[in-house]
PDB file of C-alpha atoms in Angstrom:
ATOM      1  CA  UNK A   8     123.793  64.299 117.263  1.00 53.00           C
ATOM      2  CA  UNK A   9     120.810  66.591 116.751  1.00 60.00           C
ATOM      3  CA  UNK A  10     118.462  63.590 116.896  1.00 67.00           C
ATOM      4  CA  UNK A  11     119.921  62.698 120.305  1.00 69.00           C
ATOM      5  CA  UNK A  12     119.313  66.272 121.519  1.00 70.00           C
ATOM      6  CA  UNK A  13     115.776  66.162 120.135  1.00 69.00           C
ATOM      7  CA  UNK A  14     115.099  62.839 121.864  1.00 72.00           C
ATOM      8  CA  UNK A  15     116.587  64.197 125.096  1.00 73.00           C
ATOM      9  CA  UNK A  16     114.228  67.179 125.102  1.00 71.00           C
ATOM     10  CA  UNK A  17     111.191  64.946 124.645  1.00 72.00           C
ATOM     11  CA  UNK A  18     112.520  62.291 126.994  1.00 75.00           C
ATOM     12  CA  UNK A  19     112.431  64.671 129.947  1.00 75.00           C
ATOM     13  CA  UNK A  20     108.779  65.508 129.312  1.00 72.00           C
ATOM     14  CA  UNK A  21     107.320  62.190 128.209  1.00 70.00           C
ATOM     15  CA  UNK A  22     104.214  61.867 126.073  1.00 62.00           C
ATOM     16  CA  UNK A  23     100.808  60.337 126.596  1.00 57.00           C
ATOM     17  CA  UNK A  24     101.395  57.743 123.879  1.00 57.00           C
ATOM     18  CA  UNK A  25     103.221  54.793 125.489  1.00 59.00           C
ATOM     19  CA  UNK A  26     104.394  53.320 122.160  1.00 53.00           C
ATOM     20  CA  UNK A  27     105.911  56.665 121.160  1.00 57.00           C
ATOM     21  CA  UNK A  28     107.612  56.972 124.551  1.00 67.00           C
ATOM     22  CA  UNK A  29     109.178  53.534 124.303  1.00 76.00           C
ATOM     23  CA  UNK A  30     110.439  54.241 120.786  1.00 82.00           C
ATOM     24  CA  UNK A  31     111.756  57.610 121.898  1.00 83.00           C
ATOM     25  CA  UNK A  32     113.632  56.074 124.809  1.00 88.00           C
ATOM     26  CA  UNK A  33     115.092  53.329 122.616  1.00 89.00           C
ATOM     27  CA  UNK A  34     116.210  55.908 120.041  1.00 87.00           C
ATOM     28  CA  UNK A  35     117.780  58.060 122.740  1.00 89.00           C
ATOM     29  CA  UNK A  36     119.731  55.167 124.240  1.00 93.00           C
ATOM     30  CA  UNK A  37     120.855  53.962 120.800  1.00 92.00           C
ATOM     31  CA  UNK A  38     121.925  57.509 119.917  1.00 91.00           C
ATOM     32  CA  UNK A  39     123.901  57.817 123.131  1.00 93.00           C
ATOM     33  CA  UNK A  40     125.670  54.536 122.349  1.00 94.00           C
ATOM     34  CA  UNK A  41     126.403  55.664 118.782  1.00 94.00           C
ATOM     35  CA  UNK A  42     127.894  58.951 119.966  1.00 93.00           C
ATOM     36  CA  UNK A  43     129.957  57.213 122.647  1.00 94.00           C
ATOM     37  CA  UNK A  44     131.206  54.660 120.130  1.00 94.00           C
ATOM     38  CA  UNK A  45     132.664  57.489 118.007  1.00 95.00           C
ATOM     39  CA  UNK A  46     134.611  59.003 120.894  1.00 93.00           C
ATOM     40  CA  UNK A  47     138.273  58.068 121.255  1.00 94.00           C
ATOM     41  CA  UNK A  48     138.800  57.995 125.019  1.00 94.00           C
ATOM     42  CA  UNK A  49     137.124  56.009 127.762  1.00 93.00           C
ATOM     43  CA  UNK A  50     136.712  59.150 129.884  1.00 93.00           C
ATOM     44  CA  UNK A  51     134.655  60.802 127.144  1.00 94.00           C
ATOM     45  CA  UNK A  52     132.544  57.680 126.772  1.00 95.00           C
ATOM     46  CA  UNK A  53     132.045  57.628 130.525  1.00 95.00           C
ATOM     47  CA  UNK A  54     130.823  61.237 130.443  1.00 94.00           C
ATOM     48  CA  UNK A  55     128.283  60.475 127.719  1.00 95.00           C
ATOM     49  CA  UNK A  56     126.868  57.459 129.563  1.00 96.00           C
ATOM     50  CA  UNK A  57     126.897  59.220 132.933  1.00 95.00           C
ATOM     51  CA  UNK A  58     124.926  62.072 131.415  1.00 93.00           C
ATOM     52  CA  UNK A  59     122.366  59.568 130.083  1.00 94.00           C
ATOM     53  CA  UNK A  60     122.092  58.014 133.560  1.00 94.00           C
ATOM     54  CA  UNK A  61     121.536  61.434 135.086  1.00 92.00           C
ATOM     55  CA  UNK A  62     118.866  62.342 132.517  1.00 91.00           C
ATOM     56  CA  UNK A  63     116.923  59.137 133.188  1.00 92.00           C
ATOM     57  CA  UNK A  64     117.359  59.575 136.939  1.00 90.00           C
ATOM     58  CA  UNK A  65     116.126  63.180 136.827  1.00 89.00           C
ATOM     59  CA  UNK A  66     113.162  62.161 134.701  1.00 88.00           C
ATOM     60  CA  UNK A  67     112.080  59.409 137.052  1.00 86.00           C
ATOM     61  CA  UNK A  68     112.357  61.787 140.025  1.00 86.00           C
ATOM     62  CA  UNK A  69     110.255  64.492 138.378  1.00 86.00           C
ATOM     63  CA  UNK A  70     106.737  64.502 139.876  1.00 86.00           C
ATOM     64  CA  UNK A  71     105.394  66.413 136.859  1.00 85.00           C
ATOM     65  CA  UNK A  72     106.171  63.497 134.558  1.00 85.00           C
ATOM     66  CA  UNK A  73     103.585  60.721 134.301  1.00 85.00           C
ATOM     67  CA  UNK A  74     104.065  57.785 136.620  1.00 85.00           C
ATOM     68  CA  UNK A  75     104.156  55.295 133.740  1.00 86.00           C
ATOM     69  CA  UNK A  76     106.939  57.243 132.025  1.00 86.00           C
ATOM     70  CA  UNK A  77     108.885  57.399 135.280  1.00 87.00           C
ATOM     71  CA  UNK A  78     108.607  53.603 135.598  1.00 87.00           C
ATOM     72  CA  UNK A  79     109.778  53.190 131.999  1.00 88.00           C
ATOM     73  CA  UNK A  80     112.842  55.329 132.691  1.00 88.00           C
ATOM     74  CA  UNK A  81     113.550  53.314 135.840  1.00 88.00           C
ATOM     75  CA  UNK A  82     113.256  50.066 133.882  1.00 90.00           C
ATOM     76  CA  UNK A  83     115.854  51.253 131.357  1.00 92.00           C
ATOM     77  CA  UNK A  84     118.277  53.027 133.658  1.00 92.00           C
ATOM     78  CA  UNK A  85     120.505  49.968 133.937  1.00 93.00           C
ATOM     79  CA  UNK A  86     121.570  50.194 130.272  1.00 95.00           C
ATOM     80  CA  UNK A  87     123.608  53.413 130.416  1.00 96.00           C
ATOM     81  CA  UNK A  88     124.585  52.683 134.025  1.00 95.00           C
ATOM     82  CA  UNK A  89     126.315  49.421 133.087  1.00 94.00           C
ATOM     83  CA  UNK A  90     128.099  51.101 130.208  1.00 95.00           C
ATOM     84  CA  UNK A  91     129.186  53.992 132.433  1.00 95.00           C
ATOM     85  CA  UNK A  92     130.636  51.465 134.877  1.00 94.00           C
ATOM     86  CA  UNK A  93     132.539  49.827 132.032  1.00 94.00           C
ATOM     87  CA  UNK A  94     134.206  53.118 131.071  1.00 95.00           C
ATOM     88  CA  UNK A  95     134.849  54.508 134.562  1.00 93.00           C
ATOM     89  CA  UNK A  96     138.559  55.312 134.389  1.00 90.00           C
ATOM     90  CA  UNK A  97     139.434  56.562 137.825  1.00 93.00           C
ATOM     91  CA  UNK A  98     138.305  56.628 141.422  1.00 95.00           C
ATOM     92  CA  UNK A  99     136.280  59.836 141.073  1.00 93.00           C
ATOM     93  CA  UNK A 100     134.259  58.251 138.244  1.00 93.00           C
ATOM     94  CA  UNK A 101     133.532  55.220 140.387  1.00 94.00           C
ATOM     95  CA  UNK A 102     132.563  57.419 143.350  1.00 94.00           C
ATOM     96  CA  UNK A 103     130.174  59.442 141.178  1.00 92.00           C
ATOM     97  CA  UNK A 104     128.458  56.240 140.040  1.00 92.00           C
ATOM     98  CA  UNK A 105     128.364  54.917 143.603  1.00 93.00           C
ATOM     99  CA  UNK A 106     126.555  58.082 144.715  1.00 93.00           C
ATOM    100  CA  UNK A 107     123.978  57.650 141.969  1.00 90.00           C
ATOM    101  CA  UNK A 108     123.470  54.018 142.996  1.00 90.00           C
ATOM    102  CA  UNK A 109     123.006  54.997 146.652  1.00 92.00           C
ATOM    103  CA  UNK A 110     120.426  57.604 145.653  1.00 88.00           C
ATOM    104  CA  UNK A 111     118.662  54.987 143.561  1.00 86.00           C
ATOM    105  CA  UNK A 112     118.610  52.497 146.428  1.00 88.00           C
ATOM    106  CA  UNK A 113     116.796  55.096 148.503  1.00 87.00           C
ATOM    107  CA  UNK A 114     114.411  56.037 145.711  1.00 81.00           C
ATOM    108  CA  UNK A 115     113.437  52.669 144.224  1.00 77.00           C
ATOM    109  CA  UNK A 116     111.353  51.493 147.244  1.00 80.00           C
ATOM    110  CA  UNK A 117     108.993  54.399 146.514  1.00 77.00           C
ATOM    111  CA  UNK A 118     108.306  52.840 143.118  1.00 69.00           C
ATOM    112  CA  UNK A 119     107.572  49.368 144.468  1.00 58.00           C
TER     113      UNK A 119
END
């Protein structure tokens, strides 16, 4: 769990080394999946994946983070998003994800 927190702290900032960033992002997403796998209920798993989606979304919206790192986060956002959709248990979970998707639809054209 501490390695996931460590990766999260560095994930938000990004580094200049692209290879390190990619490894960091992979480790973070694998750590999130490992933590979620250990949780008993789907609602807890949903919360873990939703948090990962929000972290990647916040990172790609941050103008102080390098553009390349923002693109990398955008490219990998689908992974926790699909898993969050899988574990959405009720209507409020689905609405929360729908809001994130709407925000993304407005934001993504700025990246293209």
